[in-house]
Amino acid sequence: MKDSFENQDGESIVFNMIETIQKNAKVLSEIDGAIGDGDHGINMSKGFTICKQRLEANPGDFAGGLRTLGRVLMAEIGGAMGPLYGTFFLELSRVAGNQQTITRECFQRMLESGSEAVMSLGNAKVGDKTMVDTLVSAVEAYRKAAASGADLAAALAAMATGAAEGKESTRNLVAKVGRASRLGERSRGIPDAGATSCALLLESMARSIRVLLAKE
Amino acid sequence: MKDSFENQDGESIVFNMIETIQKNAKVLSEIDGAIGDGDHGINMSKGFTICKQRLEANPGDFAGGLRTLGRVLMAEIGGAMGPLYGTFFLELSRVAGNQQTITRECFQRMLESGSEAVMSLGNAKVGDKTMVDTLVSAVEAYRKAAASGADLAAALAAMATGAAEGKESTRNLVAKVGRASRLGERSRGIPDAGATSCALLLESMARSIRVLLAKE
Amino acid sequence: MQRIINDPNEVVEDMLKGFVLAHPGLIAATGNPRVLKYAGAPIAGKVGVVTGGGSGHKPAFIGYIGRNMLDAVAVGEVFTSPSAQAFHDAFKTAHAGRGVACLYGNYAGDNMNVKMARRLAEDDGIEVKTVVANDDVPSAPKSEREKRRGVAGEVLMWKVGAARAARGGSLDEAVAAAQKAIDNTRSMGIGLTPCTIPAVGKPNFTIEPGKMEVGIGHHGEPGIRVDTLRPAREMAEMMLDVILPDLPFSSGDEVVVLVSGLGATPVMELYILYGAVANLLHESGIKVYRPYIGNYFTSLEMMGVTLTVMKVDDELKELVDAEAECMGLTQFARRATT
Amino acid sequence: MQRIINDPNEVVEDMLKGFVLAHPGLIAATGNPRVLKYAGAPIAGKVGVVTGGGSGHKPAFIGYIGRNMLDAVAVGEVFTSPSAQAFHDAFKTAHAGRGVACLYGNYAGDNMNVKMARRLAEDDGIEVKTVVANDDVPSAPKSEREKRRGVAGEVLMWKVGAARAARGGSLDEAVAAAQKAIDNTRSMGIGLTPCTIPAVGKPNFTIEPGKMEVGIGHHGEPGIRVDTLRPAREMAEMMLDVILPDLPFSSGDEVVVLVSGLGATPVMELYILYGAVANLLHESGIKVYRPYIGNYFTSLEMMGVTLTVMKVDDELKELVDAEAECMGLTQFARRATT
Ligand SMILES: Nc1ncnc2c1ncn2[C@@H]1O[C@H](COP(=O)(O)OP(=O)(O)O)[C@@H](O)[C@H]1O
Ligand SMILES: Nc1ncnc2c1ncn2[C@@H]1O[C@H](COP(=O)(O)OP(=O)(O)O)[C@@H](O)[C@H]1O
Ligand SMILES: [Mg+2]
Ligand SMILES: [Mg+2]
Ligand SMILES: [Mg+2]
Ligand SMILES: [Mg+2]
C-alpha cells in the first residue's frame, strides 16, 4: 500500500463521486422531502451529471476534475448547495492544484481549507443540522488519525467513519438553517440531506483513493 | 266556499309564497347541488326576502304584491331565474291588475299568460327538465278541471296536483338546459331544482287562495 | 374552503367595495350598486361600450372598464348573469347620446337579461345594439355556432369594439368591429381542477387527479371528454386541432393568441403552454402577430387554461394595438418595444 | 399534480422559451440561458438594474424586466437561487459603464450567489452595489431585521430603484432610492394552502383545511403561528397589527399598499381583503397614496396573500408613479385618470 497518489491518476475519484450522487439521487431527495423541500437529490445529480459530461469531453487530473466539479456546481446549481459545494470542491482543487503528488498532509490541507470555506460562506455551525456537521466531524477524525501517526489510507478510513458519525449526529438535531428549519422540533429523527450527501461524497473519496493506493 | 276572491285581499298569497321559499331554501339548494351548482335556494330566497321587505314597507293588493315580486326578481336576482320568475309574476300581475275580483276564469288567464311568457323567454320545452315541466303540467290540470266544470277551489287543487306531478316527472328526465345539463345521463334520478321551487310556489298559491275562499 | 372572504353571501358586494377603493380615477360607482363605470364615462360624443356577466372571472368583467375600454359593466352574483335592471342601468350610465354597444357572452341568463334590458332602454330612447360572443368551439358544433358559449375571446371583442368606439366610431361601426373580432376568434379550454362558489361551499363538479376535462366551460360546463392528463405540448396540439380547422385558420394567416389561466394555474405554466402553441402555429405557417399570456378570464380557483386565437387583418391589428388602460389590460400603443 | 407542463425537470427551461417568444421587443435572451434581459439593455448612460431569484414566483422575477424597470434577471430553478454565474452574467448584460444595482431578496442562497458573483464582476471591473430586501416582518424580530426575508416589497424596491436609474440617477442614487424604498416597506403573508414544486411532485408542507398559516414565507417558510381561518377583515387587522407598529407607520403618513395573491387565490378575494385594509388604514389616519392589487409575487399555486405597505415621501411617490412597461406592472405616468 502506497502512502500517496499522483494527481494525474486521481480523476477517477471525481468520477466515482459523480456515480455515487447519481445512484443516490432518489434517496437524497426522499430524505430532503421528509423535512425539506425534496429536491436535494435532483439538484445534486443535475450538477454532477453535467460535470460528468464535461470531464468526458475534457479529461484531466484530480485537481482538474475537482475544479470542473466546483465550477459546474457554482455555475449550474444555484441555491445554497451550488455555492457551498462549489466552493468546497474549488478549494480542494486550489490546494491540490500545484501538487504533483497528493500526500497525507496535502489531503489534510485540502479538507481543512474546503471545510473552512464552506463555513465562512454559509455561516452554519456544527449542530445546525447541515452538511457542516458531516464535514467537521470527518475533518476532525482525519486530523486526529494523522496526528497519531496513521498513514493516508488509515486517515481516510477514519475520515469516512467521522463523516458517517457526523451525518448520524444530525438525526437527532433540530434544523436551524435551510428549509428544514420550518419544522422545528419535527425535523428531529431524520438525518439532514446535505449531511447525508456530504458523507456519501467523503466516503466515496476515501474508497476511491484507497483503491489508488492499493494499485501497484 | 266562495268561487272568487277580491284582489285587495290577496296580498297574503304573496307573503305565503315568500315564506315557502324561505323555509325551503336549503332543500332547494341541496337539490340544485346534486345536479346543478347548488345555489337555487340562495338565489330564490334572496329575491323573495327583498320582496318581503318591500311589501312590508308598502302593502297592497294581490296584483300589487305580484308586481313587486316580479320586479324584485327581475332587478335583483339575475341569472336565468330572475328574468324567468320575474316575467312569470309580472305577467300574473298584469292580467290580475285591472280586476277587482279574481275569478276562476281570471286565474286561468293569469296562469296561461305567465307560463307562455316563461316559455317564450326561456325557450325551454316540456321534457327539458326545468320549471316549465311543473308549470305546463299545472296549467294543463287547472284548465282541464275548469273545463269539466270544477270551481276555483277544485281547479286550484287540480293545479297543485298537476304541479307536483310535473315536478316528479323531471326526476326521470335528462337535463337539456341549465347547469344540470353538464351531467347528461347522471342528472337522471334527481328532480329539477326550478321545477321543485315552481311546484312549491304553485302549491302555496293554491293553499292560500283556498284559505281566502273558505273565509266568510 | 380556504378563502379570504367575509360573509360568503356578500363576496360580490365586498369585492366591489374594494375594487372601487382600489382604482380611484379609473373606476367609479354608480346609483346601482351592481353597475360600475369608467370614471370618465359617459364620454361626450362617444358610443358607450358595455358588458356584464357573473362574478368570479376577474379581471373579467369589471377589470376591463377603463380608458379606451369598457364604459360600464353590469355585475352579477358569482357565476350568475346580472339582472336586467343592472344591464339597463349600465346602458344608461354609458350612454352619451350616440347609442350603446352591449358586447357580452352567449349564456342563457345573459341573453334573457340583456333582452329585457334592451326593451327597457328602448323605452328610454337609448339605442342598444348587441354582439354576442360565441368563441368556445367545443360547446357546440359549427353548424350550431349560435349555441356556442363566449369565453376568453370576449376580451379581444371588448378590446376591438372599445377601441373603435374610442376612435370615434359610430354605434354600427363599433358593433361591426366587435362582431368581426368575435367572428374571427375561436377558443377552447382545458380544466384540471374544479372550483367552489363561496356561497355554496363545495365544488359542484369534480375532475379526478391525473385527468383533465377537455373543452370545459368557464363555469365548469361539461367538456367534450375527460382524458388522462397530458404534457403541455399535447394539450396545445389537442386545442389547436379543434380551433384551427373551425374558422379555419390557414398558412399565411396572422393571429392574436390569448392564453388565459383559469385562476389557480401558475403563470409559469401558461408560458410553457404558449411555447408549445407558438411552435405549432409556426409549423402551420400561421404568424403570431401579438400574444397575450396571463390570467385574463378566470373561473375562481379552477386550474386550467383557455386558448384563444383571433385571425387579424389591418383593421383588427390597429384596434388590438391601441393604447388601453384598465385593471386587466394596460398597454401602450404598439411600438418597437412592445 | 394537475399541471400544464412537459418534463417536470425542465419547467424553467420551457417557461423561459415561452416567455421570450411571448414578449418580443420587450424581452431578449442572452448568452446564458438562465439570464434574460430587457430588449433595449444595456442602455447607454444608465445604471444597470438587476435582480435574480428562484422560479415559481411569476411575475417575479422576469416579469419585471422592461422599460423603466429591470435590465436583466438571473433565473434559478423553482424556489432555488440562481447560480453565481447567472448573477455574474446578468451584471455583465446590464452594465453600460455606470455600474450595476443588484436589488434582491434576503435568502441564504441568493446572498451566497450574489456574493460570489460580485467577486467575479469586480475582476471584470464592473462596480456592483446591492440592496437586500427584508420586508417580511414575521420572519425575524425587529432587533434582527437583517435576518428578515424579502417578499412582495421587492416589487416596490425594483420599481423605485429602476425609476431612479431610468431618470439618470448614479449607481449610488439608484441604490439609495431602492434602499429607502425597502427601508420604508413592511410586509406580511398568510398562507391558506401549500404548493407543489413540479420536479418534486407533492407538497412539502401542509395547511389543514380551516386553518391558515400566519406569517408564512414565499416558499412555505414557517409562519409565526397556525390559526383557524378567519374572515378577511380579521386577516387584514391581524396583518396590519404586525406591520404598522414595526416601521412604525403613524397617522398622517401616506403609503403605497400592495396586496399580492400567492397564486391560486381568486383576485376577487384580494379586493375583498383590500377593502378591509383600506378601511383600517383610514381609521388609523393613514392615507393610501396608491394601491396595487393583484398577483405581483406568487408562490406557484399556493392560496393566500401578502400585504405590503410602504411609507412614501415626495421622492418615493414620484418614482412609484413613473411610467413603466413590463409583463408584471405596466402603468402610464400618473395623471388624473389613474
Ligand atoms: N448555510 C448553510 N451551510 C451549510 N449547509 C447548508 C446551509 N444551508 C443549507 N445547507 C444544506 O443544504 C441542504 C439542502 O440542500 P438542497 O435541498 O439542495 O437545497 P434547498 O434547501 O435550497 O432545497 C441542507 O440539507 C443543508 O445540509
Ligand atoms: N331556459 C330555461 N327555461 C326555464 N327554466 C330554466 C331555464 N334555464 C334554467 N331554468 C331553471 O333554472 C333552474 C336553476 O336555477 P338557479 O339554480 O337559480 O340558477 P343557475 O342555474 O344559474 O344556478 C333550473 O333548475 C331550471 O328549472
Ligand atoms: Mg431541498
Ligand atoms: Mg343553480
Ligand atoms: Mg348559479
Ligand atoms: Mg430547494
PDB file of N, CA and C and ligand atoms in Angstrom, chain A residues 32 37-40 43 179, chain D residues 78-80 197, ligand 6:
ATOM      1  N   ASP A  32     -34.567  14.672   1.907  1.00  0.00           N
ATOM      2  CA  ASP A  32     -34.884  16.104   1.885  1.00  0.00           C
ATOM      3  C   ASP A  32     -36.397  16.295   1.922  1.00  0.00           C
ATOM      4  N   ASP A  37     -37.509  20.390   1.155  1.00  0.00           N
ATOM      5  CA  ASP A  37     -38.407  20.525   0.015  1.00  0.00           C
ATOM      6  C   ASP A  37     -38.238  19.416  -1.022  1.00  0.00           C
ATOM      7  N   GLY A  38     -37.436  18.411  -0.686  1.00  0.00           N
ATOM      8  CA  GLY A  38     -37.441  17.205  -1.509  1.00  0.00           C
ATOM      9  C   GLY A  38     -36.687  17.296  -2.820  1.00  0.00           C
ATOM     10  N   ASP A  39     -35.801  18.260  -2.935  1.00  0.00           N
ATOM     11  CA  ASP A  39     -35.124  18.408  -4.230  1.00  0.00           C
ATOM     12  C   ASP A  39     -33.613  18.192  -4.145  1.00  0.00           C
ATOM     13  N   HIS A  40     -33.107  17.779  -3.005  1.00  0.00           N
ATOM     14  CA  HIS A  40     -31.652  17.735  -2.858  1.00  0.00           C
ATOM     15  C   HIS A  40     -31.012  16.782  -3.866  1.00  0.00           C
ATOM     16  N   ASN A  43     -31.180  18.363  -7.361  1.00  0.00           N
ATOM     17  CA  ASN A  43     -30.192  19.438  -7.513  1.00  0.00           C
ATOM     18  C   ASN A  43     -28.785  18.869  -7.706  1.00  0.00           C
ATOM     19  N   ARG A 179     -34.397  24.937   4.577  1.00  0.00           N
ATOM     20  CA  ARG A 179     -35.842  24.743   4.543  1.00  0.00           C
ATOM     21  C   ARG A 179     -36.346  23.865   5.660  1.00  0.00           C
TER      22      ARG A 179
ATOM     23  N   VAL D  78     -36.961  26.273  -9.733  1.00  0.00           N
ATOM     24  CA  VAL D  78     -38.113  26.608  -8.916  1.00  0.00           C
ATOM     25  C   VAL D  78     -37.695  26.701  -7.441  1.00  0.00           C
ATOM     26  N   PHE D  79     -37.976  27.824  -6.845  1.00  0.00           N
ATOM     27  CA  PHE D  79     -37.707  28.085  -5.426  1.00  0.00           C
ATOM     28  C   PHE D  79     -36.230  27.892  -5.073  1.00  0.00           C
ATOM     29  N   THR D  80     -35.329  28.126  -6.006  1.00  0.00           N
ATOM     30  CA  THR D  80     -33.901  27.931  -5.775  1.00  0.00           C
ATOM     31  C   THR D  80     -33.148  29.125  -6.335  1.00  0.00           C
ATOM     32  N   ILE D 197     -43.771  21.796  -5.893  1.00  0.00           N
ATOM     33  CA  ILE D 197     -42.723  22.008  -6.881  1.00  0.00           C
ATOM     34  C   ILE D 197     -42.832  20.882  -7.908  1.00  0.00           C
TER      35      ILE D 197
HETATM   36 MG    MG E   6     -34.930  23.579  -2.966  1.00  0.00          MG
END
